[in-house]
Amino acid sequence: MTAQDLKQVAQEHGLSNEEFQKILEILDRDPNLLELGIFSVMWSEHCSYKSSKIHLKTLPTEGPQVIQGPGENAGVVDIGDGWAIAFKMESHNHPSFIEPFQGAATGVGGILRDVFTMGARPIANLNSLRFGEVKHPKTSYLVNGVVEGIAFYGNCMGIPTVGGECFFDASFNGNILVNAMTVGLVAKDKIFKGLAEGVGNPVIYVGSKTGRDGIHGATMASDEFDDSSEEKRPTVQVGDPFTEKLLLEACLELMQEDYLVGIQDMGAAGLTSSSFEMASRSGSGIEMNLSAVPMRETGMTPYEIMLSESQERMLMVAKKGYEEKVLEIFKKWDLDAVVVGQVTDDGWMRLKWEGETVAELPIAPLVDAAPEYDRPCKEPENLLSNWEMNVDQLNFSSDYSTVLKDLIGSPNLSRRRWIYRQYDHMIMTNTVVMPGSDAAVLRLKELKQGIAVTSDCNSRYCYLDPYLGAQHAVAEASLNLACSGAKALALTDCLNFGNPEKPEIMWQFREAVKGMGEACRQLEIPVVSGNVSLYNETKGDAIFPTPTVGMVGLITDIQNYGSTAFKQSGDAIFLLGEAEAQLDASEYLAWVQKKTCGRPPQLDLAMLASINNFLLKAWENQLIRSSHDISEGGLAIALSECCLLSLEQKLGAHIIFEENTDIQSITKILFGEATPRVLVSCAPQDISSLQELARAQGIPITRLGSVIEENLKIDPWIDLPVAELFNIWDAGFEKHLKSK
């Protein structure tokens, strides 16, 4: 192969001319095709984080509760009594757009492996989904495929899917987002890491056989979509949850013994990334015999074996002399397990095939010395014009009941039961608060404490102001946990953006990370794991930036968990936080007025921290019966949700405002947005104690009205039967998806 041919092949592998030259300098020779393929996946955006590392380093990652921060398969936080929670969120966006069922299913499979690789038994799944307009001809197909894929994998594994979110916007017409999160429970003295230590220790391949599915999956995930994207179906992996269930149980059984040194999931870039990353963390080398790798297809080459992303596979390093004991465990579970190599001490990866060395590469340059770019950033030219909102040009309606019904049945605010009823959210019998509330609440059998989990992001906020939008994502997640009686422990993120080579996109990314970091520091919530997904755009049109936050909180006594729904007629309803709200950037503006403009609400993080602490104390002391943050759709939507989630839909609310004839002001009161604001209800005898606690915390508290039966009355503007609202809310999701 001539130098020019090799350069052309490097470009076809997604390597820039500068990166190719760096490879030549590292090797001091021309790479062969296998070596070039290994460099291409390890230096892909998906694996190397080359455009994002410089910004990610600014995030806070430490705290007294943090056992394991970023850099391992999952983050781990202490929950007391010798136990810990391992959790992480990752994207499977490009594969899910190309092949929604398998893309979403294997996204769930991959994040499950990241968690049980740490020694944790997965106890819950969540997801965060973004689709295009409901009227788009492909949206219904994508929604059905993605939800079916998530349900298939989680249900077959016997892991409950307990929460998530789903958002529709035209910016996702050509590039959907599928972010999957898993939470696992692990004993503090049984945490495992992806290490390849101990010269002479055996390297063992376990799990499914290797096929040709998923080859160049990491490279595909590091590129924009175009007209040829449908042709990339072969790069989407095929999942088998029944094999993964066997793999889970076999790994957890092995981890009870003293045979294991390190273990790593074969995720993006498969055998390549797992072997290189394990050796890199330990400063060691590995020699592997690719001829020993179990294969399900004939005629596979070393190139295909190393770059395959076949699912349900793990790489582990065992203690020398215990090989047979390890193999016996996997044989019992009907899984392939083969010694494919050994740990060396020279920092090189040597790959053999049929007795010959087919690749010889230094490990550190491929992992630690991968390219790191400080890409140019430029504020988008339309930013200031997007912030402008001329309310005089809006057509306000004084029929507030009709507006409320329109919003409560809209794609982004209607009930998500169609999605979560396909998930088994009760298996394991730990789910205390079901999907549809502020956060899912899980008991931990035989432990006094419980946990609450949530995922959040307002993509529209992040488009209009990525710094503020990312802060709101952290803020709402923490508030959702507090409303559930949980103190936020840490977060995982999934940062979904467009092409980082465009200065405007890189500016969005930089600002979002800055905003997230500032919110995390002020709220004392460390980032312990995460994922970056870039190049989410099609034909030059980028998605709304979506820095999704997944958060875990601790409930010190599971008996004192919180919930959203009103509980009893006659209870008092209060508003926590400032009453003032705005229509800028709101769901009302987007759905009713068909405008995406304005600037997201400013955020008082100190007040948010106070409200979070107030809610924890109120639940611990049983002063409140419900709490619900006011977010998308404003006060009227939040009140409706508290009624609609009440048992048997028999409870309503009676709220009284002063007479007002200004349509704009009334609309802002009912449907405007601001953070932090929370609705709480309490028994009449606890009113004084609740108000006193709020005053002691410096939190504004306003009596709005009372819980009543059957109707939602917001005097003097709205009076609707809750049953009517429920029917609209319950049917809205399916109605919109079927009406295209």
XYZ file of C-alpha atoms in Angstrom:
740
model
C 0.000 0.000 0.000
C 1.470 3.345 -1.049
C 1.780 6.252 1.384
C -1.049 8.045 -0.433
C -3.268 4.943 -0.287
C -2.594 4.587 3.436
C -3.439 8.231 3.993
C -6.709 7.736 2.114
C -7.556 4.682 4.239
C -6.843 6.722 7.379
C -9.311 9.381 6.214
C -11.925 6.684 5.560
C -11.415 5.621 9.183
C -12.259 9.134 10.376
C -8.675 10.161 11.144
C -7.535 13.655 10.212
C -4.264 14.259 8.392
C -2.744 15.623 11.613
C -3.845 12.539 13.551
C -2.416 10.269 10.880
C 0.919 12.088 11.080
C 0.886 11.672 14.863
C 0.391 7.919 14.400
C 3.437 7.774 12.113
C 5.476 9.627 14.744
C 4.345 7.308 17.545
C 5.121 4.127 15.614
C 8.095 5.442 13.613
C 6.710 3.317 10.782
C 3.569 2.821 8.715
C 0.701 1.104 10.559
C -0.939 -1.929 9.016
C -4.704 -2.002 8.473
C -5.436 -3.609 11.851
C -3.315 -1.065 13.698
C -4.925 1.777 11.771
C -8.364 0.455 12.690
C -7.385 0.303 16.371
C -6.107 3.882 16.312
C -9.288 5.034 14.547
C -11.673 3.669 17.188
C -9.530 4.593 20.184
C -9.117 8.122 18.858
C -12.737 8.476 17.785
C -14.779 11.151 19.535
C -16.899 8.426 21.088
C -13.950 6.723 22.823
C -11.319 9.436 23.317
C -13.484 12.464 24.249
C -10.903 14.490 22.352
C -13.135 17.564 21.934
C -14.645 17.471 25.414
C -11.887 16.423 27.841
C -10.579 19.926 28.337
C -14.008 21.078 29.541
C -14.994 17.955 31.482
C -11.944 18.399 33.711
C -13.615 21.479 35.222
C -16.541 19.515 36.715
C -16.530 18.787 40.479
C -16.061 15.050 41.033
C -15.237 14.620 44.715
C -17.150 14.471 47.973
C -17.178 12.487 51.217
C -19.782 10.142 49.749
C -17.806 9.425 46.540
C -16.106 6.018 46.431
C -15.418 6.015 42.684
C -15.566 9.017 40.401
C -15.161 9.357 36.608
C -12.682 7.098 34.827
C -14.169 3.709 35.661
C -17.108 1.817 34.193
C -19.519 3.519 36.612
C -19.490 5.943 39.526
C -20.003 4.657 43.073
C -21.342 6.500 46.143
C -21.616 5.445 49.774
C -25.108 5.018 51.280
C -23.992 3.733 54.692
C -24.078 0.410 56.548
C -21.384 -1.050 54.268
C -23.354 -0.535 51.055
C -22.953 1.654 47.997
C -24.789 2.606 44.800
C -23.095 2.289 41.398
C -24.688 4.194 38.512
C -24.051 5.630 35.086
C -25.845 7.013 32.031
C -24.816 6.566 28.400
C -26.133 7.398 24.954
C -27.105 5.125 22.074
C -28.367 7.862 19.784
C -27.069 7.095 16.316
C -27.752 3.338 16.488
C -31.301 3.994 17.728
C -32.081 6.300 14.815
C -30.763 3.781 12.288
C -32.344 0.708 13.931
C -34.592 1.829 16.821
C -35.342 -1.555 18.380
C -31.807 -2.954 18.458
C -30.221 0.443 19.010
C -32.269 1.077 22.146
C -32.065 -2.527 23.365
C -28.285 -2.695 23.124
C -28.034 0.724 24.758
C -29.745 -0.785 27.797
C -27.539 -3.884 27.634
C -24.359 -1.818 27.524
C -25.190 0.355 30.513
C -26.249 -2.692 32.533
C -22.811 -4.245 31.918
C -21.066 -1.024 32.961
C -22.792 -1.271 36.337
C -22.476 -4.975 37.104
C -18.837 -4.828 35.976
C -18.308 -2.815 39.177
C -19.635 -5.744 41.228
C -23.095 -4.203 41.624
C -26.378 -5.975 41.058
C -28.536 -3.710 38.852
C -31.734 -2.741 40.650
C -33.232 -0.119 38.320
C -33.121 1.311 34.800
C -34.127 4.801 33.654
C -34.071 6.512 30.286
C -34.212 9.953 28.708
C -35.676 10.111 25.193
C -35.886 12.830 22.540
C -37.896 12.539 19.330
C -38.861 14.869 16.508
C -42.252 16.462 15.932
C -45.147 14.094 16.535
C -46.463 14.871 13.044
C -43.177 13.890 11.392
C -43.709 10.713 9.306
C -40.908 8.814 11.060
C -41.606 9.786 14.673
C -44.231 7.141 15.464
C -42.023 4.389 14.026
C -39.032 5.560 16.059
C -41.007 5.924 19.310
C -42.496 2.453 18.953
C -39.160 0.847 18.112
C -37.185 2.552 20.863
C -39.731 1.872 23.610
C -40.115 -1.738 22.487
C -36.328 -2.196 22.482
C -35.912 -0.740 25.974
C -38.784 -2.849 27.296
C -37.513 -6.018 25.626
C -34.048 -5.859 27.114
C -34.953 -4.663 30.600
C -37.930 -6.978 30.981
C -36.012 -10.044 29.794
C -33.170 -9.219 32.204
C -35.610 -8.865 35.081
C -34.451 -5.314 35.858
C -37.268 -2.796 36.508
C -37.407 0.359 34.402
C -38.670 2.848 36.959
C -38.366 6.338 35.504
C -37.366 8.645 32.698
C -38.521 11.447 30.458
C -39.650 11.959 26.870
C -39.582 15.219 24.885
C -40.620 16.092 21.330
C -39.209 18.870 19.163
C -38.498 19.410 15.472
C -34.759 19.713 16.181
C -34.721 15.936 16.751
C -36.441 15.046 13.462
C -33.214 13.720 11.955
C -31.363 12.627 15.079
C -33.162 11.210 18.103
C -31.618 10.788 21.552
C -31.751 7.569 23.560
C -29.958 7.950 26.892
C -30.015 4.911 29.192
C -29.190 4.840 32.908
C -28.703 1.937 35.313
C -28.461 1.940 39.104
C -26.931 -0.963 41.031
C -26.397 -1.978 44.659
C -22.950 -3.173 45.765
C -21.214 -4.054 49.023
C -18.399 -1.554 49.667
C -15.858 -4.362 50.049
C -16.876 -6.024 46.761
C -16.273 -3.216 44.261
C -14.316 -4.223 41.154
C -12.453 -2.094 38.622
C -11.188 -2.452 35.071
C -7.561 -3.319 35.847
C -5.006 -5.522 34.120
C -2.442 -5.993 36.887
C 0.046 -8.735 37.718
C 2.572 -9.916 35.165
C 1.642 -13.365 33.907
C -1.963 -13.146 35.071
C -4.345 -14.628 32.498
C -6.587 -12.449 30.311
C -9.938 -14.185 29.899
C -12.692 -13.560 27.339
C -16.206 -14.416 28.576
C -19.741 -14.162 27.216
C -21.169 -14.336 23.728
C -19.182 -15.273 20.659
C -17.789 -12.489 18.482
C -19.551 -11.663 15.218
C -19.416 -8.955 12.605
C -22.170 -6.802 14.115
C -21.213 -3.375 15.375
C -17.918 -3.058 13.486
C -17.074 0.656 13.335
C -19.948 1.430 15.715
C -17.785 3.886 17.671
C -16.673 5.572 14.459
C -20.276 5.816 13.230
C -21.256 7.415 16.544
C -18.573 10.058 15.938
C -19.981 11.336 12.663
C -22.958 13.339 11.418
C -25.918 11.761 9.657
C -26.522 12.237 5.952
C -28.518 10.567 3.158
C -26.419 7.395 3.490
C -27.129 6.877 7.193
C -29.673 4.130 6.526
C -26.861 2.105 4.949
C -25.090 1.953 8.326
C -27.408 -0.702 9.782
C -24.558 -3.281 9.935
C -22.803 -1.032 12.486
C -25.730 -1.464 14.916
C -25.205 -4.278 17.398
C -27.695 -7.077 18.004
C -28.645 -7.728 21.619
C -29.485 -10.952 23.466
C -30.762 -10.174 26.983
C -31.092 -13.846 27.888
C -27.344 -14.306 27.399
C -26.708 -11.100 29.344
C -28.775 -12.424 32.243
C -26.507 -15.490 32.362
C -23.460 -13.231 32.104
C -24.725 -11.065 34.978
C -25.279 -14.007 37.304
C -21.979 -15.660 36.351
C -20.004 -12.469 36.952
C -21.656 -11.793 40.310
C -21.008 -15.382 41.380
C -17.345 -15.072 40.354
C -17.057 -11.800 42.286
C -17.931 -13.597 45.507
C -14.669 -15.537 45.160
C -11.079 -14.306 45.379
C -10.138 -15.134 41.790
C -10.498 -11.815 40.006
C -8.044 -8.936 39.453
C -10.081 -6.745 37.091
C -13.023 -6.799 34.714
C -14.252 -4.594 31.885
C -17.287 -4.527 29.619
C -16.618 -4.838 25.895
C -18.647 -1.775 24.920
C -17.788 0.766 22.244
C -14.812 -0.524 20.207
C -15.272 -3.951 21.802
C -12.149 -5.981 22.504
C -9.960 -3.027 21.528
C -11.185 -0.514 24.079
C -11.563 -3.034 26.909
C -8.031 -4.410 26.577
C -6.311 -1.072 26.012
C -8.182 0.695 28.814
C -7.540 -2.070 31.355
C -3.828 -2.080 30.572
C -3.650 1.716 30.550
C -5.174 2.039 34.031
C -2.578 -0.385 35.372
C 0.428 0.805 33.371
C 0.869 -2.734 32.075
C 0.887 -4.499 28.732
C -1.133 -7.356 27.253
C -0.354 -10.114 24.806
C -3.419 -11.670 23.176
C -3.984 -14.599 20.849
C -6.908 -13.599 18.646
C -7.154 -17.122 17.243
C -8.533 -18.201 20.625
C -11.409 -15.695 20.607
C -14.761 -17.513 20.285
C -16.340 -16.584 16.930
C -19.839 -17.161 15.604
C -18.965 -16.444 11.981
C -16.435 -18.118 9.720
C -13.572 -16.346 8.034
C -13.326 -13.481 10.507
C -10.116 -11.458 10.370
C -8.122 -9.971 13.264
C -9.398 -6.553 12.144
C -13.013 -7.670 12.497
C -12.380 -9.406 15.828
C -10.770 -6.359 17.419
C -13.353 -3.861 16.120
C -16.507 -5.944 16.536
C -19.026 -4.568 19.019
C -20.942 -7.795 19.482
C -22.893 -7.601 22.714
C -22.848 -9.498 26.021
C -19.058 -9.863 26.244
C -16.585 -9.079 29.026
C -12.817 -9.107 29.364
C -11.282 -9.997 32.691
C -7.928 -10.583 34.310
C -7.804 -13.417 36.831
C -5.197 -14.407 39.365
C -2.685 -16.839 37.921
C -3.478 -20.390 38.901
C -7.227 -19.804 39.196
C -8.009 -20.001 35.483
C -9.845 -23.294 35.666
C -11.996 -22.172 38.587
C -13.046 -19.077 36.609
C -13.788 -21.139 33.503
C -15.834 -23.615 35.532
C -18.176 -20.896 36.769
C -18.899 -19.651 33.260
C -19.262 -23.182 31.913
C -21.921 -23.798 34.581
C -23.826 -20.800 33.203
C -23.477 -22.056 29.598
C -21.186 -19.215 28.528
C -17.993 -19.168 26.515
C -14.917 -18.463 28.637
C -11.455 -18.702 27.127
C -7.967 -17.640 28.170
C -6.906 -15.392 25.295
C -3.745 -13.811 26.670
C -1.694 -12.649 29.594
C -0.587 -9.461 31.316
C 2.934 -8.210 30.529
C 5.012 -5.446 32.061
C 6.265 -3.485 29.043
C 3.275 -1.272 28.209
C 2.707 -2.791 24.754
C -0.260 -4.529 23.169
C 0.812 -7.511 21.087
C -1.842 -9.276 19.060
C -1.179 -12.696 17.581
C -3.083 -14.562 14.906
C -2.298 -18.146 13.960
C 1.100 -17.883 15.592
C 2.158 -14.608 13.992
C 2.222 -11.101 15.485
C -0.305 -9.012 13.543
C -0.204 -5.832 15.629
C 2.265 -4.330 18.070
C 1.272 -1.029 19.617
C 2.303 1.077 22.624
C -0.690 1.384 24.940
C -0.152 4.777 26.572
C -0.206 6.871 23.350
C -3.417 5.214 22.248
C -5.208 5.942 25.523
C -3.519 8.633 27.567
C -1.911 10.559 24.710
C -4.934 10.532 22.415
C -5.597 13.892 20.720
C -7.034 16.587 22.949
C -8.537 19.613 21.230
C -9.362 23.048 22.556
C -11.755 23.738 19.718
C -12.782 27.287 18.801
C -15.947 28.591 20.456
C -18.228 31.266 19.083
C -21.509 32.571 20.440
C -24.289 31.770 17.916
C -25.297 34.773 15.820
C -28.993 34.189 16.524
C -28.570 34.041 20.316
C -29.654 37.602 21.124
C -32.486 37.537 18.607
C -33.730 34.273 20.133
C -33.919 35.996 23.520
C -36.196 38.711 22.149
C -39.879 38.128 22.805
C -42.484 40.685 21.818
C -45.537 39.728 23.863
C -47.642 42.236 21.915
C -47.349 39.963 18.890
C -48.801 36.987 20.746
C -52.451 36.024 20.467
C -53.541 35.403 24.063
C -56.772 33.588 24.836
C -58.924 34.363 27.858
C -60.419 30.854 27.691
C -57.938 29.541 30.251
C -59.733 26.221 30.702
C -59.285 25.426 27.018
C -55.618 26.430 27.163
C -55.089 24.162 30.172
C -56.749 21.226 28.421
C -54.662 21.872 25.307
C -51.440 21.865 27.334
C -52.246 18.912 29.596
C -52.924 16.789 26.520
C -49.889 18.012 24.545
C -47.019 15.677 23.510
C -44.608 17.012 26.141
C -47.043 17.216 29.079
C -49.489 14.351 28.583
C -49.234 11.168 30.616
C -46.399 8.796 29.676
C -48.285 5.663 30.705
C -48.187 4.333 27.127
C -44.397 4.185 27.512
C -43.913 2.943 31.039
C -46.710 0.367 31.029
C -44.536 -1.547 28.520
C -41.762 -1.689 31.115
C -41.897 -4.075 34.051
C -41.368 -1.512 36.792
C -42.429 -3.780 39.668
C -40.126 -6.759 39.195
C -37.783 -7.196 42.211
C -40.657 -5.660 44.280
C -38.554 -2.672 45.342
C -40.434 0.105 43.544
C -42.232 2.239 46.140
C -43.094 5.247 43.950
C -43.998 4.356 40.365
C -43.104 6.086 37.092
C -44.982 9.350 36.574
C -43.997 11.041 39.826
C -41.163 13.526 40.408
C -38.731 10.663 40.949
C -38.888 6.912 41.354
C -38.383 5.675 44.902
C -36.837 2.280 45.651
C -36.572 0.398 48.891
C -33.404 -1.588 49.553
C -34.452 -4.858 51.102
C -33.165 -5.412 54.643
C -31.879 -1.830 54.823
C -33.587 1.064 56.570
C -32.628 3.526 53.867
C -33.996 3.823 50.359
C -33.039 5.744 47.230
C -34.765 8.050 44.771
C -33.657 8.274 41.133
C -34.493 10.682 38.324
C -33.345 11.975 34.936
C -33.911 15.536 33.753
C -33.141 18.134 31.110
C -35.105 20.898 29.407
C -33.624 20.860 25.894
C -35.399 24.074 24.906
C -33.864 25.938 27.833
C -30.434 24.635 26.801
C -30.891 25.815 23.216
C -31.883 29.304 24.310
C -29.169 29.535 26.984
C -26.945 26.467 27.465
C -25.357 27.824 30.659
C -28.699 28.451 32.364
C -30.282 25.399 30.767
C -27.655 23.044 32.193
C -28.056 24.652 35.607
C -31.794 24.059 35.393
C -31.186 20.379 34.561
C -29.151 19.944 37.756
C -31.609 22.061 39.734
C -34.730 20.213 38.670
C -33.160 16.805 39.255
C -32.158 17.805 42.797
C -35.610 19.272 43.409
C -37.306 16.114 42.126
C -35.283 14.081 44.612
C -36.057 16.465 47.474
C -39.774 16.280 46.612
C -39.381 12.525 47.061
C -37.743 12.950 50.457
C -34.215 12.235 49.178
C -30.954 14.134 49.531
C -28.985 14.230 46.266
C -25.772 12.187 46.509
C -24.223 12.585 43.055
C -25.044 12.753 39.382
C -24.175 11.112 36.107
C -24.582 13.003 32.858
C -25.087 12.366 29.169
C -23.997 15.412 27.166
C -25.731 15.368 23.766
C -24.634 18.018 21.254
C -24.064 18.606 17.548
C -20.817 18.794 15.571
C -17.989 20.052 17.842
C -16.003 21.213 14.833
C -18.509 24.068 14.525
C -17.563 26.910 16.907
C -21.220 27.612 17.746
C -21.768 24.003 18.876
C -18.545 23.987 20.877
C -19.684 27.203 22.548
C -22.939 25.496 23.540
C -20.963 22.596 24.992
C -18.534 24.809 26.910
C -21.316 26.941 28.372
C -23.402 23.920 29.370
C -20.471 22.293 31.176
C -19.715 25.593 32.940
C -23.345 25.915 34.014
C -23.554 22.323 35.186
C -20.306 22.666 37.112
C -21.415 25.858 38.861
C -24.747 24.330 39.899
C -23.049 21.165 41.144
C -20.544 23.135 43.213
C -23.175 25.315 44.849
C -25.471 22.371 45.566
C -22.534 20.128 46.595
C -23.481 17.409 44.098
C -20.413 15.767 42.503
C -20.357 14.304 38.983
C -19.202 10.675 39.329
C -19.725 9.279 35.833
C -21.065 10.215 32.437
C -20.918 10.154 28.691
C -20.469 12.610 25.834
C -22.363 12.191 22.556
C -21.379 14.614 19.800
C -22.126 14.927 16.068
C -25.860 14.692 16.747
C -26.972 16.430 13.589
C -28.221 15.605 10.129
C -27.323 17.504 6.973
C -25.929 20.317 9.090
C -28.966 20.718 11.371
C -28.013 20.143 14.995
C -30.256 18.949 17.787
C -31.177 21.172 20.695
C -28.226 20.778 23.089
C -29.287 18.276 25.738
C -27.001 17.812 28.764
C -29.122 15.154 30.453
C -28.692 14.691 34.193
C -29.264 11.398 35.988
C -29.278 11.748 39.763
C -29.433 9.452 42.788
C -30.586 10.560 46.221
C -30.600 8.924 49.643
C -33.699 8.553 51.829
C -32.349 7.887 55.314
C -35.579 6.181 56.378
C -37.698 4.662 53.611
C -40.785 5.154 55.771
C -40.485 8.909 55.138
C -40.430 8.961 51.356
C -42.262 11.718 49.501
C -44.790 11.645 46.671
C -46.490 14.009 44.250
C -50.222 13.365 44.568
C -52.632 15.173 46.861
C -53.713 12.870 49.683
C -56.769 14.186 51.508
C -59.589 16.647 51.018
C -59.232 19.621 53.338
C -55.433 19.689 53.254
C -53.844 23.113 52.785
C -51.899 23.878 49.575
C -48.820 26.116 49.703
C -46.399 27.546 47.188
C -42.721 27.519 48.157
C -40.515 30.084 46.421
C -41.231 33.335 44.662
C -44.629 33.549 42.966
C -43.313 35.522 39.961
C -42.960 33.515 36.721
C -42.300 34.220 33.036
C -43.557 33.060 29.659
C -40.100 33.225 28.036
C -38.805 29.802 26.911
C -41.926 28.138 28.328
C -43.868 25.102 27.202
C -46.893 27.388 26.826
C -44.982 29.551 24.375
C -43.738 26.537 22.381
C -46.993 24.570 22.184
C -49.763 27.181 22.266
C -47.976 30.094 20.575
C -45.639 27.924 18.411
C -42.613 30.018 19.374
C -39.214 28.999 20.732
C -37.810 32.225 22.079
C -37.041 34.205 25.205
C -34.468 33.407 27.843
C -34.867 30.673 30.483
C -35.693 31.849 34.007
C -32.812 33.029 36.145
C -31.948 30.562 38.884
C -31.302 31.303 42.561
C -29.166 28.306 43.533
C -28.933 29.413 47.184
C -32.733 29.495 47.418
C -32.878 26.118 45.687
C -30.535 24.620 48.289
C -32.723 26.057 51.053
C -35.905 24.627 49.526
C -34.247 21.227 49.086
C -33.238 21.219 52.761
C -36.708 22.404 53.795
C -38.363 19.541 51.889
C -36.063 16.960 53.486
C -36.901 18.230 56.975
C -40.602 18.480 56.182
C -40.738 14.859 55.011
C -38.551 13.610 57.881
C -40.866 15.297 60.376
C -43.993 14.261 58.449
C -45.185 17.864 58.117
C -46.312 17.514 54.492
C -48.439 15.036 52.586
C -47.312 15.856 49.045
C -44.703 17.918 47.222
C -44.282 18.605 43.526
C -41.899 20.940 41.733
C -43.416 23.436 39.293
C -41.616 23.048 35.994
C -42.784 22.772 32.362
C -46.265 24.220 31.908
C -46.223 26.267 35.112
C -48.516 26.389 38.122
C -51.734 25.220 36.436
C -50.027 22.108 35.060
C -48.378 21.299 38.399
C -51.707 21.640 40.234
C -53.366 19.434 37.622
C -50.693 16.748 38.031
C -51.105 16.719 41.824
C -54.821 16.095 41.274
C -54.446 13.611 38.416
C -51.993 11.438 40.324
C -54.227 11.276 43.391
C -55.800 7.920 44.096
C -58.800 7.124 41.858
C -58.728 10.703 40.490
C -61.211 11.913 43.127
C -59.208 14.826 44.515
C -59.051 18.327 43.120
C -57.969 21.726 44.372
C -59.512 25.098 45.081
C -57.056 27.947 44.506
C -58.020 31.602 44.908
C -56.326 34.555 43.201
C -57.262 38.222 43.187
C -59.486 39.420 40.343
C -57.383 40.422 37.328
C -58.439 41.406 33.787
C -54.971 41.537 32.192
C -54.836 38.444 29.964
C -51.040 38.488 29.743
C -50.635 38.650 33.526
C -53.166 35.873 34.105
C -51.503 33.666 31.492
C -48.157 34.236 33.195
C -49.607 33.296 36.600
C -51.156 30.104 35.252
C -48.601 28.899 32.711
C -45.415 30.875 33.331
C -42.270 29.092 34.476
C -39.663 29.781 37.173
C -37.338 27.745 39.391
C -37.256 26.905 42.251
C -40.970 26.690 43.014
C -42.734 23.800 44.732
C -46.320 22.934 45.594
C -46.778 21.252 48.977
C -49.872 20.105 50.823
C -50.238 19.523 54.536
C -52.844 18.619 57.127
C -54.626 21.642 58.678
C -53.041 20.972 62.081
C -49.526 21.231 60.558
C -49.968 24.618 58.876
C -48.297 26.660 61.610
C -45.329 24.275 61.938
C -44.833 24.272 58.167
C -44.894 28.059 57.928
C -42.509 28.353 60.861
C -40.043 25.939 59.258
C -40.167 27.883 55.989
C -39.563 31.203 57.745
C -36.621 29.706 59.639
C -35.092 28.677 56.301
C -35.767 32.074 54.707
C -38.126 30.576 52.128
C -41.153 32.481 50.812
C -44.313 30.463 51.486
C -47.754 31.416 50.172
C -51.088 29.809 51.015
C -52.835 29.106 47.694
C -55.918 27.153 48.745
C -57.079 23.687 49.728
C -57.482 20.162 48.431
C -61.119 19.472 47.548
C -62.986 16.685 45.802
C -63.612 16.202 42.082
C -62.845 19.649 40.557
C -59.810 21.803 39.846
C -60.860 25.382 40.595
C -58.418 28.219 40.053
C -60.663 31.148 40.897
C -61.678 33.184 39.097
C -60.423 31.667 35.818
C -60.682 27.859 35.712
C -63.230 25.329 36.976
C -62.902 21.845 35.476
C -63.840 18.333 36.599
C -60.653 16.401 37.355
C -62.172 13.417 35.539
C -62.345 15.461 32.316
C -58.742 16.590 32.708
C -57.681 13.022 33.433
C -59.193 11.703 30.206
C -57.381 14.351 28.156
C -54.089 13.816 29.982
C -54.280 10.036 29.863
C -55.084 9.825 26.139
C -52.912 12.681 24.863
C -49.707 10.784 24.136
C -51.284 8.087 21.982
C -53.640 10.569 20.332
C -50.794 12.705 19.009
C -48.692 9.787 17.820
C -51.622 8.257 15.946
C -52.915 11.507 14.451
C -50.045 12.101 12.012
